[in-house]
Structure formats: structure tokens, C-alpha cells
Amino acid sequence: MGNCCSDVAGGRAAIGGTAGNLLNPAHAPNDAVDNFLRSRGYHGLFSQIELSFSASGLRDRDVLSKSDPMMVLYARGKNGALEEIGRTEVVLNSLNPTWIAKHTLIYHFEVVQVLVFRVYDVDTQFQNIDVKMLKLEEQQFLGEATCALSEIITKPGRSLTLDLHKEDSIRSTHSQNCGKLLVHAEECVSSKTTIEMILRCSDLEHRDLFSKSDPFLLVSKVVEGGNHIPICKTEVIKNDHNPTWKPVFLNIQQVGSKENPLIIECYNFNSNGKHDLMGKLQRSLVELEKLHSGGQGENLFLSAAVGHDSHKVLKSRLFVDKFAESVQYTFLDYLAGGFELNFMVAIDFTASNGNPRLPDSLHYIDPSGRLNAYQRAIVEVGEVLQFYDSDKRFPTWGFGARPIDGPVSHCFNLNGSSHYCEVEGIQGIMMAYTSALLNVSLAGPTLFGPVITNAALIASQSVLNGGRKYFVLLIITDGVVTDLQETKDALVKASDLPLSILIVGVGGADFKEMEILDADKGDRLESSSGRVASRDIVQFVPFRDVQSGEISVVQALLAELPTQFLTYVRSRNIQPSL
């Protein structure tokens, strides 16, 4: 599933299958709408990827002829277990095969998807058997390779060459040369074909006692079994029985095809999340296009009581004021065109975290190796984002502490240097964090302004230098921000830059004020001078809400990031270099 939304910039940003934050326009009370969507199965970014394969320099296992290779593709789960995804055909007598069979995967931005490729020489006696029926233990193993799907799609041309090795050679200092495997990825074209619609209703019924209704539309696709999967919503329009919503954008991949039936439901918004159904309509994109070309409206209806096939036709009508089809560049197009996501980290060292030497401290380093909440957030987010940063050098800061022989600092280099802030890789962040705990005194208060300003400075310098980089700052904190207005000012200013900010709240503090910074919880941020943020760049997640195992920190945090990235590049008409 993907999504669309009604804000023009935000809606365009959503093409490519992004969900999570739908970039609600200012003054649109959509929090309950978002909760409503999530309860019905709304999910984050995905895109359909087709993988193709070839190999070179395979080992020859046949005596009188060359090997007859077949490749088997697996996905490795978090527990290490392998799930077979598919098999290629057998290529006869070849040490440099190019397989015709391709395999389609769904790429999830917020998840590290580990793939395992195994190549086998299929014995002659089995070559008339369907490859799906072959017993792999009866074939000769030629070698295997492993990578993350993210590694393939971020490479130039979306092609990655992997060294094949024997299973036992992973632990050997003298790895056997078993040839090479070339994996190429293509994003399915249907995900780029975009439909833009302007939808309008007339003569909606009164549902509120003392005011007009507050309508919004929800568009769902019909899947097998008759279930409805939500793929799009509009903004809420207050007090209007003849609303015209801002443009919505759907991609064909979300819908399946232009002939697939869609359910368009009109709801009256209620802040408690129990929205009233005001009427609905079932039509395909083809039929909606005809509605537009004919200029005619279609009556909404309400289903009759359970057990009755009839339905009540309403005087309320739906109109399609605009229907336009185009091709949009996707998130993966920009990655293939050389754009990178650069990871940054800022860690809270205020005294409210507790003495790091005591087990009840949020900064306690467990000798058993069990990660504390700060370490988990760094690892989980960093493991995903590191694939999108070619040099893997990450600016890393601390705040709210007193370095040795110095005053309290609200933005100091975690590596201890006075000249540079970068560390090498995720392991470098973890080492700098552990070292800093031994070399600073926890203090306070909790100020975000300085680290956001520092991150914004790096982002602005990149823009001036023509860099094709988008920056992602992860702030991990245990307390409510003290400089709330200064933080808002910094965020509003930064909203014009290629920058997103992820905030993880750890510990048991009341983070309600923190949620103000996350604009999908209400209105867009406003600075002290009255300027409104050009876009939402913040995602806040309390760690305690996501550590139950149902959803990981990284999925909760990163769901909005592709949308925020696309909103930035599209609002500035930045094209990928394809």
C-alpha cells in the first residue's frame, strides 16, 4: 500500500508509495483521521522491485561438460532463518550464465531486507524436472552471496556485483574464489504513473447539531474477499456541505490498475476518531475519468441494514473536477540519480538521565552487552540509514553536559575533537558515546536549538556547494525540551533545507509537549516572528511506545522520511540525474 494526500506539495511527495505522515495542511484536524487509517492497516513506504541475475567465473563441477547453474533467492529474517523467495531456470553448460527468470520483491525503506543468493549446479538427471521440485541437497553447491536490498538500489545503475563464496569459507582466512554474481534492480514502472484528481461534493447532509459537517474523503481499493484497503485520504474541510478538496495523487501501483474498483467514502470528522459515514461510491479510475470528461456528478449512497442488499441513494453527489495522468519521479529515482541520505546523531547528556555508573541510569552501559535505549536507537536507525550514505562518516554531538574543565555545552563533538564532528560508521558512534560518558559531567537544561542549528548549517553549506545530499538528524533525549520556542524557531528555519529530524524520547517523562514539534499531531510549526514552517520535518516517537515488539523504533521513525525528502526536492523542482 501507498498513499496520497490532498496538500499539493505533500500529495506529490507521497507518490512512490509513502505513507505515515500525510503532510496535513495547516488547521486540518487530521490526527484522528490518521489513527483511523492506521487502525485499518495503513503502512509506510514500499515500492515494487524486479531483480534480475547473471554470474561469471563459476566453478566447473562437471567432468565432460560445463556446470548447469541455477540460482535460488532467499530472504533472511531477524532470527536468521531463510525464507525461499524463488528460483531461476537452469542454464545448460555455462560458467557465465545470464538467467531469464526475474523475481519481484516489495522494497521497504524502513526495514533492512537481507537477501541471500545461492548458486547450484543441477545434475543432468534432474534437468527435465520443474526447478520448483528440485531437492537442493541433491545438487552441487557452487557458492553463495549476501547483501541488503538497500545496497543494490543505492548503487549507480542499481547493479551490484557480489563475490560468491562457499559456506565454510566465510570463517576461513583463505576464501575460495567461486565467481561473481551480478544483481540488477528495476523499479516497476506502474509505481511512477500518477493520477491527479480534484474531488468535490455537493449537498452533503447535516451531521453536527450546532454547525455544518466537517467532511473528508477516504479512498480504498477492493481486494480479494471484498475487503477494503485504504490508500488515500483528503484533508478535513470545516463547516462545509459543498466542499472542494485539494488535489489528491494516486499511483497506479497503489490501485492495481485503472479498472480496479475503488470505494470513495465521505466522513464527517469527529475529534474522538469515531467519524460518521455520510455516503459512499464505488467506481474505478476509468469510470472516474468518464465522470470528469462528462462533467456529471454521481450520487452517493448508504448501505441498508445488515442482511439487506438494497441501499439508500442520497441527494449528495461526487464530482471529479480534474483528472490528469502523468509520470512522477520516485524516491528510488532520486537515489539512483546520486542523492544520498546523510545520518547525524545528537545525544542528551542531561543529569535527569541518572548516574551512568548505576544500573537504573538510562545511560548505563551493561557489562553483559545488552544495549540501553540510547544505544538501541542509534543502532536501529543507523543500520537502515547507513546504506544511503557512501562515506559513512556521521556528524555526532552531545548536549546538556559539562566536558572536562569546561562550561555546560549544548552542542559538543561526541568524539572529543574541537575541530571536527564526524565519526566512522555506526560503530564509531557507539564508541564515541561510551567514551563521552567517561569524560563529561551530566548537567542541563535540555536545549535542542544549538544542535538543530548546527545540523542546519551543515545542510545549508551542502546546498551552497551544489551537494545532492539530504540530512537526517536523530536526537535521542530523556526529557521535555526547555527551549521550546527557540527550538520551534530553529525548526521553521530548517524547514527550507534538505533536513529531517527524528526525535526518540527515552525514559518515563511526559512527552506531550514534545509532540508539538511533530506537525502531524496538529498545525505546522510557527516561529516567534509568525512565520509558518514550509513543511513538516520532525517525527517524534516515545521509545516506550514501540519497544513492545509490535513495531520497531526505526519503522515508527522512518515512515515519514521519504515523504519529507520528496516534498523538499519537488517543491524546488530538483530533478534526479538519471
PDB file of C-alpha atoms in Angstrom, residues 91-294:
ATOM      1  CA  VAL A  91      21.237 -22.623 -17.803  1.00  0.00           C
ATOM      2  CA  LEU A  92      22.966 -25.531 -19.527  1.00  0.00           C
ATOM      3  CA  ASN A  93      26.754 -25.740 -19.930  1.00  0.00           C
ATOM      4  CA  SER A  94      27.663 -22.254 -18.747  1.00  0.00           C
ATOM      5  CA  LEU A  95      30.113 -20.787 -16.255  1.00  0.00           C
ATOM      6  CA  ASN A  96      28.863 -17.283 -17.116  1.00  0.00           C
ATOM      7  CA  PRO A  97      25.067 -17.619 -17.073  1.00  0.00           C
ATOM      8  CA  THR A  98      22.509 -14.876 -17.581  1.00  0.00           C
ATOM      9  CA  TRP A  99      19.215 -16.099 -16.166  1.00  0.00           C
ATOM     10  CA  ILE A 100      15.941 -15.064 -17.773  1.00  0.00           C
ATOM     11  CA  ALA A 101      13.781 -15.618 -14.687  1.00  0.00           C
ATOM     12  CA  LYS A 102      13.276 -12.486 -12.600  1.00  0.00           C
ATOM     13  CA  HIS A 103      11.918 -12.082  -9.105  1.00  0.00           C
ATOM     14  CA  THR A 104       9.752  -9.287  -7.759  1.00  0.00           C
ATOM     15  CA  LEU A 105      10.145  -8.004  -4.204  1.00  0.00           C
ATOM     16  CA  ILE A 106       8.496  -5.241  -2.230  1.00  0.00           C
ATOM     17  CA  TYR A 107      11.148  -2.770  -1.070  1.00  0.00           C
ATOM     18  CA  HIS A 108      10.507  -1.279   2.378  1.00  0.00           C
ATOM     19  CA  PHE A 109      12.600   1.800   3.121  1.00  0.00           C
ATOM     20  CA  GLU A 110      12.342   1.491   6.901  1.00  0.00           C
ATOM     21  CA  VAL A 111      13.475  -2.151   7.079  1.00  0.00           C
ATOM     22  CA  VAL A 112      16.857  -3.760   6.368  1.00  0.00           C
ATOM     23  CA  GLN A 113      15.939  -6.554   3.960  1.00  0.00           C
ATOM     24  CA  VAL A 114      18.769  -9.106   3.853  1.00  0.00           C
ATOM     25  CA  LEU A 115      18.918 -11.269   0.735  1.00  0.00           C
ATOM     26  CA  VAL A 116      20.875 -14.498   0.282  1.00  0.00           C
ATOM     27  CA  PHE A 117      21.742 -15.862  -3.182  1.00  0.00           C
ATOM     28  CA  ARG A 118      22.831 -19.486  -3.626  1.00  0.00           C
ATOM     29  CA  VAL A 119      24.029 -20.975  -6.909  1.00  0.00           C
ATOM     30  CA  TYR A 120      23.779 -24.714  -7.631  1.00  0.00           C
ATOM     31  CA  ASP A 121      24.973 -26.996 -10.438  1.00  0.00           C
ATOM     32  CA  VAL A 122      21.925 -29.076 -11.365  1.00  0.00           C
ATOM     33  CA  ASP A 123      22.774 -32.675 -12.193  1.00  0.00           C
ATOM     34  CA  THR A 124      21.842 -33.842 -15.697  1.00  0.00           C
ATOM     35  CA  GLN A 125      19.397 -36.464 -14.416  1.00  0.00           C
ATOM     36  CA  PHE A 126      17.209 -33.739 -12.875  1.00  0.00           C
ATOM     37  CA  GLN A 127      17.126 -31.299 -15.773  1.00  0.00           C
ATOM     38  CA  ASN A 128      13.686 -32.298 -17.037  1.00  0.00           C
ATOM     39  CA  ILE A 129      12.131 -31.671 -13.636  1.00  0.00           C
ATOM     40  CA  ASP A 130      10.440 -28.363 -12.768  1.00  0.00           C
ATOM     41  CA  VAL A 131      13.006 -26.294 -10.829  1.00  0.00           C
ATOM     42  CA  LYS A 132      10.491 -25.793  -8.009  1.00  0.00           C
ATOM     43  CA  MET A 133      10.510 -29.567  -7.442  1.00  0.00           C
ATOM     44  CA  LEU A 134      14.293 -29.962  -7.274  1.00  0.00           C
ATOM     45  CA  LYS A 135      15.782 -31.117  -3.979  1.00  0.00           C
ATOM     46  CA  LEU A 136      18.682 -28.738  -3.382  1.00  0.00           C
ATOM     47  CA  GLU A 137      20.563 -31.245  -1.242  1.00  0.00           C
ATOM     48  CA  GLU A 138      20.872 -33.434  -4.355  1.00  0.00           C
ATOM     49  CA  GLN A 139      22.548 -30.627  -6.365  1.00  0.00           C
ATOM     50  CA  GLN A 140      26.159 -29.442  -6.179  1.00  0.00           C
ATOM     51  CA  PHE A 141      26.535 -26.174  -4.277  1.00  0.00           C
ATOM     52  CA  LEU A 142      28.643 -23.640  -6.223  1.00  0.00           C
ATOM     53  CA  GLY A 143      28.621 -20.648  -3.871  1.00  0.00           C
ATOM     54  CA  GLU A 144      26.557 -18.021  -2.119  1.00  0.00           C
ATOM     55  CA  ALA A 145      26.461 -14.262  -1.580  1.00  0.00           C
ATOM     56  CA  THR A 146      24.584 -11.960   0.798  1.00  0.00           C
ATOM     57  CA  CYS A 147      23.584  -8.301   0.713  1.00  0.00           C
ATOM     58  CA  ALA A 148      20.825  -5.919   1.775  1.00  0.00           C
ATOM     59  CA  LEU A 149      18.285  -4.856  -0.837  1.00  0.00           C
ATOM     60  CA  SER A 150      19.202  -1.246   0.037  1.00  0.00           C
ATOM     61  CA  GLU A 151      22.768  -1.899  -1.164  1.00  0.00           C
ATOM     62  CA  ILE A 152      21.502  -2.802  -4.639  1.00  0.00           C
ATOM     63  CA  ILE A 153      19.112   0.090  -5.169  1.00  0.00           C
ATOM     64  CA  THR A 154      21.605   2.728  -3.988  1.00  0.00           C
ATOM     65  CA  LYS A 155      24.329   1.627  -6.429  1.00  0.00           C
ATOM     66  CA  PRO A 156      24.796   3.503  -9.734  1.00  0.00           C
ATOM     67  CA  GLY A 157      22.561   1.855 -12.305  1.00  0.00           C
ATOM     68  CA  ARG A 158      21.024  -0.183  -9.471  1.00  0.00           C
ATOM     69  CA  SER A 159      23.502  -3.004 -10.159  1.00  0.00           C
ATOM     70  CA  LEU A 160      25.661  -4.701  -7.539  1.00  0.00           C
ATOM     71  CA  THR A 161      28.418  -7.282  -8.103  1.00  0.00           C
ATOM     72  CA  LEU A 162      28.884  -9.771  -5.263  1.00  0.00           C
ATOM     73  CA  ASP A 163      31.640 -12.303  -4.653  1.00  0.00           C
ATOM     74  CA  LEU A 164      30.354 -15.857  -4.393  1.00  0.00           C
ATOM     75  CA  HIS A 165      31.875 -17.979  -1.654  1.00  0.00           C
ATOM     76  CA  LYS A 166      31.427 -21.378  -0.052  1.00  0.00           C
ATOM     77  CA  GLU A 167      29.541 -21.505   3.256  1.00  0.00           C
ATOM     78  CA  ASP A 168      32.571 -22.795   5.131  1.00  0.00           C
ATOM     79  CA  SER A 169      34.859 -20.211   3.536  1.00  0.00           C
ATOM     80  CA  ILE A 170      33.099 -17.402   5.459  1.00  0.00           C
ATOM     81  CA  ARG A 171      35.085 -18.487   8.502  1.00  0.00           C
ATOM     82  CA  SER A 172      38.226 -19.260   6.568  1.00  0.00           C
ATOM     83  CA  THR A 173      41.122 -16.842   6.118  1.00  0.00           C
ATOM     84  CA  HIS A 174      41.658 -18.288   2.612  1.00  0.00           C
ATOM     85  CA  SER A 175      38.298 -17.675   0.924  1.00  0.00           C
ATOM     86  CA  GLN A 176      37.697 -19.721  -2.166  1.00  0.00           C
ATOM     87  CA  ASN A 177      37.071 -17.812  -5.375  1.00  0.00           C
ATOM     88  CA  CYS A 178      33.695 -19.142  -6.525  1.00  0.00           C
ATOM     89  CA  GLY A 179      32.936 -16.500  -9.140  1.00  0.00           C
ATOM     90  CA  LYS A 180      30.796 -13.387  -9.093  1.00  0.00           C
ATOM     91  CA  LEU A 181      27.072 -12.693  -9.091  1.00  0.00           C
ATOM     92  CA  LEU A 182      25.612  -9.539 -10.666  1.00  0.00           C
ATOM     93  CA  VAL A 183      22.222  -8.444  -9.310  1.00  0.00           C
ATOM     94  CA  HIS A 184      20.285  -5.709 -11.098  1.00  0.00           C
ATOM     95  CA  ALA A 185      17.155  -3.987  -9.760  1.00  0.00           C
ATOM     96  CA  GLU A 186      14.388  -2.243 -11.687  1.00  0.00           C
ATOM     97  CA  GLU A 187      11.569  -0.309 -10.106  1.00  0.00           C
ATOM     98  CA  CYS A 188       8.259  -1.343 -11.654  1.00  0.00           C
ATOM     99  CA  VAL A 189       7.079   1.425 -13.977  1.00  0.00           C
ATOM    100  CA  SER A 190       3.497   1.308 -12.708  1.00  0.00           C
ATOM    101  CA  SER A 191       4.623   2.887  -9.438  1.00  0.00           C
ATOM    102  CA  LYS A 192       5.554   6.070 -11.336  1.00  0.00           C
ATOM    103  CA  THR A 193       2.291   6.533 -13.241  1.00  0.00           C
ATOM    104  CA  THR A 194       0.349   9.081 -11.233  1.00  0.00           C
ATOM    105  CA  ILE A 195      -3.276  10.172 -11.331  1.00  0.00           C
ATOM    106  CA  GLU A 196      -4.101  13.659 -10.019  1.00  0.00           C
ATOM    107  CA  MET A 197      -7.746  14.313  -9.109  1.00  0.00           C
ATOM    108  CA  ILE A 198      -9.679  17.210  -7.647  1.00  0.00           C
ATOM    109  CA  LEU A 199     -12.792  15.849  -5.939  1.00  0.00           C
ATOM    110  CA  ARG A 200     -15.847  17.842  -4.894  1.00  0.00           C
ATOM    111  CA  CYS A 201     -19.119  17.014  -3.175  1.00  0.00           C
ATOM    112  CA  SER A 202     -22.445  18.817  -3.185  1.00  0.00           C
ATOM    113  CA  ASP A 203     -25.450  18.775  -0.828  1.00  0.00           C
ATOM    114  CA  LEU A 204     -23.851  16.762   1.980  1.00  0.00           C
ATOM    115  CA  GLU A 205     -26.188  16.010   4.874  1.00  0.00           C
ATOM    116  CA  HIS A 206     -26.081  17.750   8.272  1.00  0.00           C
ATOM    117  CA  ARG A 207     -24.416  15.567  10.894  1.00  0.00           C
ATOM    118  CA  ASP A 208     -23.436  18.152  13.549  1.00  0.00           C
ATOM    119  CA  LEU A 209     -26.125  19.691  15.766  1.00  0.00           C
ATOM    120  CA  PHE A 210     -24.799  23.220  16.057  1.00  0.00           C
ATOM    121  CA  SER A 211     -22.693  23.606  12.924  1.00  0.00           C
ATOM    122  CA  LYS A 212     -22.193  22.270   9.446  1.00  0.00           C
ATOM    123  CA  SER A 213     -20.340  18.995   8.923  1.00  0.00           C
ATOM    124  CA  ASP A 214     -16.533  18.709   8.674  1.00  0.00           C
ATOM    125  CA  PRO A 215     -16.109  16.332   5.708  1.00  0.00           C
ATOM    126  CA  PHE A 216     -13.129  14.381   4.427  1.00  0.00           C
ATOM    127  CA  LEU A 217     -12.833  11.618   1.828  1.00  0.00           C
ATOM    128  CA  LEU A 218     -11.253   8.203   2.248  1.00  0.00           C
ATOM    129  CA  VAL A 219     -10.364   6.215  -0.880  1.00  0.00           C
ATOM    130  CA  SER A 220      -9.870   2.440  -0.549  1.00  0.00           C
ATOM    131  CA  LYS A 221      -9.194  -0.327  -3.036  1.00  0.00           C
ATOM    132  CA  VAL A 222     -11.182  -3.546  -3.084  1.00  0.00           C
ATOM    133  CA  VAL A 223      -9.120  -6.725  -2.709  1.00  0.00           C
ATOM    134  CA  GLU A 224      -9.932 -10.435  -2.779  1.00  0.00           C
ATOM    135  CA  GLY A 225     -12.632 -11.372  -0.327  1.00  0.00           C
ATOM    136  CA  GLY A 226     -14.246  -7.957  -0.631  1.00  0.00           C
ATOM    137  CA  ASN A 227     -12.003  -6.310   1.946  1.00  0.00           C
ATOM    138  CA  HIS A 228     -11.178  -2.613   1.607  1.00  0.00           C
ATOM    139  CA  ILE A 229      -7.585  -1.381   1.893  1.00  0.00           C
ATOM    140  CA  PRO A 230      -7.275   2.426   2.451  1.00  0.00           C
ATOM    141  CA  ILE A 231      -4.881   4.105   0.037  1.00  0.00           C
ATOM    142  CA  CYS A 232      -5.775   7.785   0.181  1.00  0.00           C
ATOM    143  CA  LYS A 233      -7.461  10.489   2.243  1.00  0.00           C
ATOM    144  CA  THR A 234      -8.145  14.170   1.805  1.00  0.00           C
ATOM    145  CA  GLU A 235      -7.822  16.925   4.364  1.00  0.00           C
ATOM    146  CA  VAL A 236     -10.741  17.815   6.626  1.00  0.00           C
ATOM    147  CA  ILE A 237     -12.748  20.850   5.475  1.00  0.00           C
ATOM    148  CA  LYS A 238     -14.573  22.578   8.325  1.00  0.00           C
ATOM    149  CA  ASN A 239     -18.234  23.600   8.207  1.00  0.00           C
ATOM    150  CA  ASP A 240     -18.916  22.930   4.531  1.00  0.00           C
ATOM    151  CA  HIS A 241     -21.655  20.896   2.845  1.00  0.00           C
ATOM    152  CA  ASN A 242     -20.299  21.626  -0.641  1.00  0.00           C
ATOM    153  CA  PRO A 243     -16.554  21.000  -0.163  1.00  0.00           C
ATOM    154  CA  THR A 244     -13.851  21.014  -2.830  1.00  0.00           C
ATOM    155  CA  TRP A 245     -10.746  19.249  -1.572  1.00  0.00           C
ATOM    156  CA  LYS A 246      -7.185  19.971  -2.583  1.00  0.00           C
ATOM    157  CA  PRO A 247      -5.711  17.690  -5.281  1.00  0.00           C
ATOM    158  CA  VAL A 248      -5.132  14.054  -4.389  1.00  0.00           C
ATOM    159  CA  PHE A 249      -2.464  11.941  -6.061  1.00  0.00           C
ATOM    160  CA  LEU A 250      -2.684   8.179  -6.607  1.00  0.00           C
ATOM    161  CA  ASN A 251      -0.166   5.949  -8.315  1.00  0.00           C
ATOM    162  CA  ILE A 252      -1.307   3.012 -10.403  1.00  0.00           C
ATOM    163  CA  GLN A 253       0.698   0.578  -8.277  1.00  0.00           C
ATOM    164  CA  GLN A 254      -1.384   1.527  -5.256  1.00  0.00           C
ATOM    165  CA  VAL A 255      -4.634   0.878  -7.098  1.00  0.00           C
ATOM    166  CA  GLY A 256      -3.516  -2.192  -9.081  1.00  0.00           C
ATOM    167  CA  SER A 257      -4.941  -0.980 -12.406  1.00  0.00           C
ATOM    168  CA  LYS A 258      -7.245   1.703 -13.736  1.00  0.00           C
ATOM    169  CA  GLU A 259     -10.028  -0.901 -13.958  1.00  0.00           C
ATOM    170  CA  ASN A 260      -9.845  -1.982 -10.303  1.00  0.00           C
ATOM    171  CA  PRO A 261     -12.851  -0.845  -8.212  1.00  0.00           C
ATOM    172  CA  LEU A 262     -12.290   1.905  -5.647  1.00  0.00           C
ATOM    173  CA  ILE A 263     -14.518   2.766  -2.705  1.00  0.00           C
ATOM    174  CA  ILE A 264     -14.790   6.520  -2.070  1.00  0.00           C
ATOM    175  CA  GLU A 265     -16.275   7.238   1.366  1.00  0.00           C
ATOM    176  CA  CYS A 266     -17.202  10.665   2.708  1.00  0.00           C
ATOM    177  CA  TYR A 267     -16.916  11.012   6.502  1.00  0.00           C
ATOM    178  CA  ASN A 268     -17.821  13.735   8.969  1.00  0.00           C
ATOM    179  CA  PHE A 269     -14.760  14.311  11.144  1.00  0.00           C
ATOM    180  CA  ASN A 270     -15.060  13.779  14.905  1.00  0.00           C
ATOM    181  CA  SER A 271     -12.121  14.518  17.202  1.00  0.00           C
ATOM    182  CA  ASN A 272     -12.725  11.271  19.136  1.00  0.00           C
ATOM    183  CA  GLY A 273     -11.875   9.292  15.997  1.00  0.00           C
ATOM    184  CA  LYS A 274     -15.422   7.918  15.529  1.00  0.00           C
ATOM    185  CA  HIS A 275     -16.183   9.537  12.188  1.00  0.00           C
ATOM    186  CA  ASP A 276     -19.710   9.453  10.712  1.00  0.00           C
ATOM    187  CA  LEU A 277     -20.126   7.930   7.259  1.00  0.00           C
ATOM    188  CA  MET A 278     -22.053  10.474   5.158  1.00  0.00           C
ATOM    189  CA  GLY A 279     -22.146   8.482   1.926  1.00  0.00           C
ATOM    190  CA  LYS A 280     -20.009   6.412  -0.412  1.00  0.00           C
ATOM    191  CA  LEU A 281     -19.458   5.435  -4.026  1.00  0.00           C
ATOM    192  CA  GLN A 282     -17.746   2.542  -5.860  1.00  0.00           C
ATOM    193  CA  ARG A 283     -16.022   3.446  -9.128  1.00  0.00           C
ATOM    194  CA  SER A 284     -12.777   2.583 -10.950  1.00  0.00           C
ATOM    195  CA  LEU A 285     -10.297   5.189 -12.162  1.00  0.00           C
ATOM    196  CA  VAL A 286     -11.626   4.608 -15.705  1.00  0.00           C
ATOM    197  CA  GLU A 287     -15.138   5.463 -14.517  1.00  0.00           C
ATOM    198  CA  LEU A 288     -13.920   8.476 -12.521  1.00  0.00           C
ATOM    199  CA  GLU A 289     -12.183   9.736 -15.668  1.00  0.00           C
ATOM    200  CA  LYS A 290     -15.514   9.457 -17.533  1.00  0.00           C
ATOM    201  CA  LEU A 291     -17.218  11.386 -14.740  1.00  0.00           C
ATOM    202  CA  HIS A 292     -14.676  14.167 -15.225  1.00  0.00           C
ATOM    203  CA  SER A 293     -14.968  14.265 -19.016  1.00  0.00           C
ATOM    204  CA  GLY A 294     -18.769  14.278 -18.816  1.00  0.00           C
TER     205      GLY A 294
END
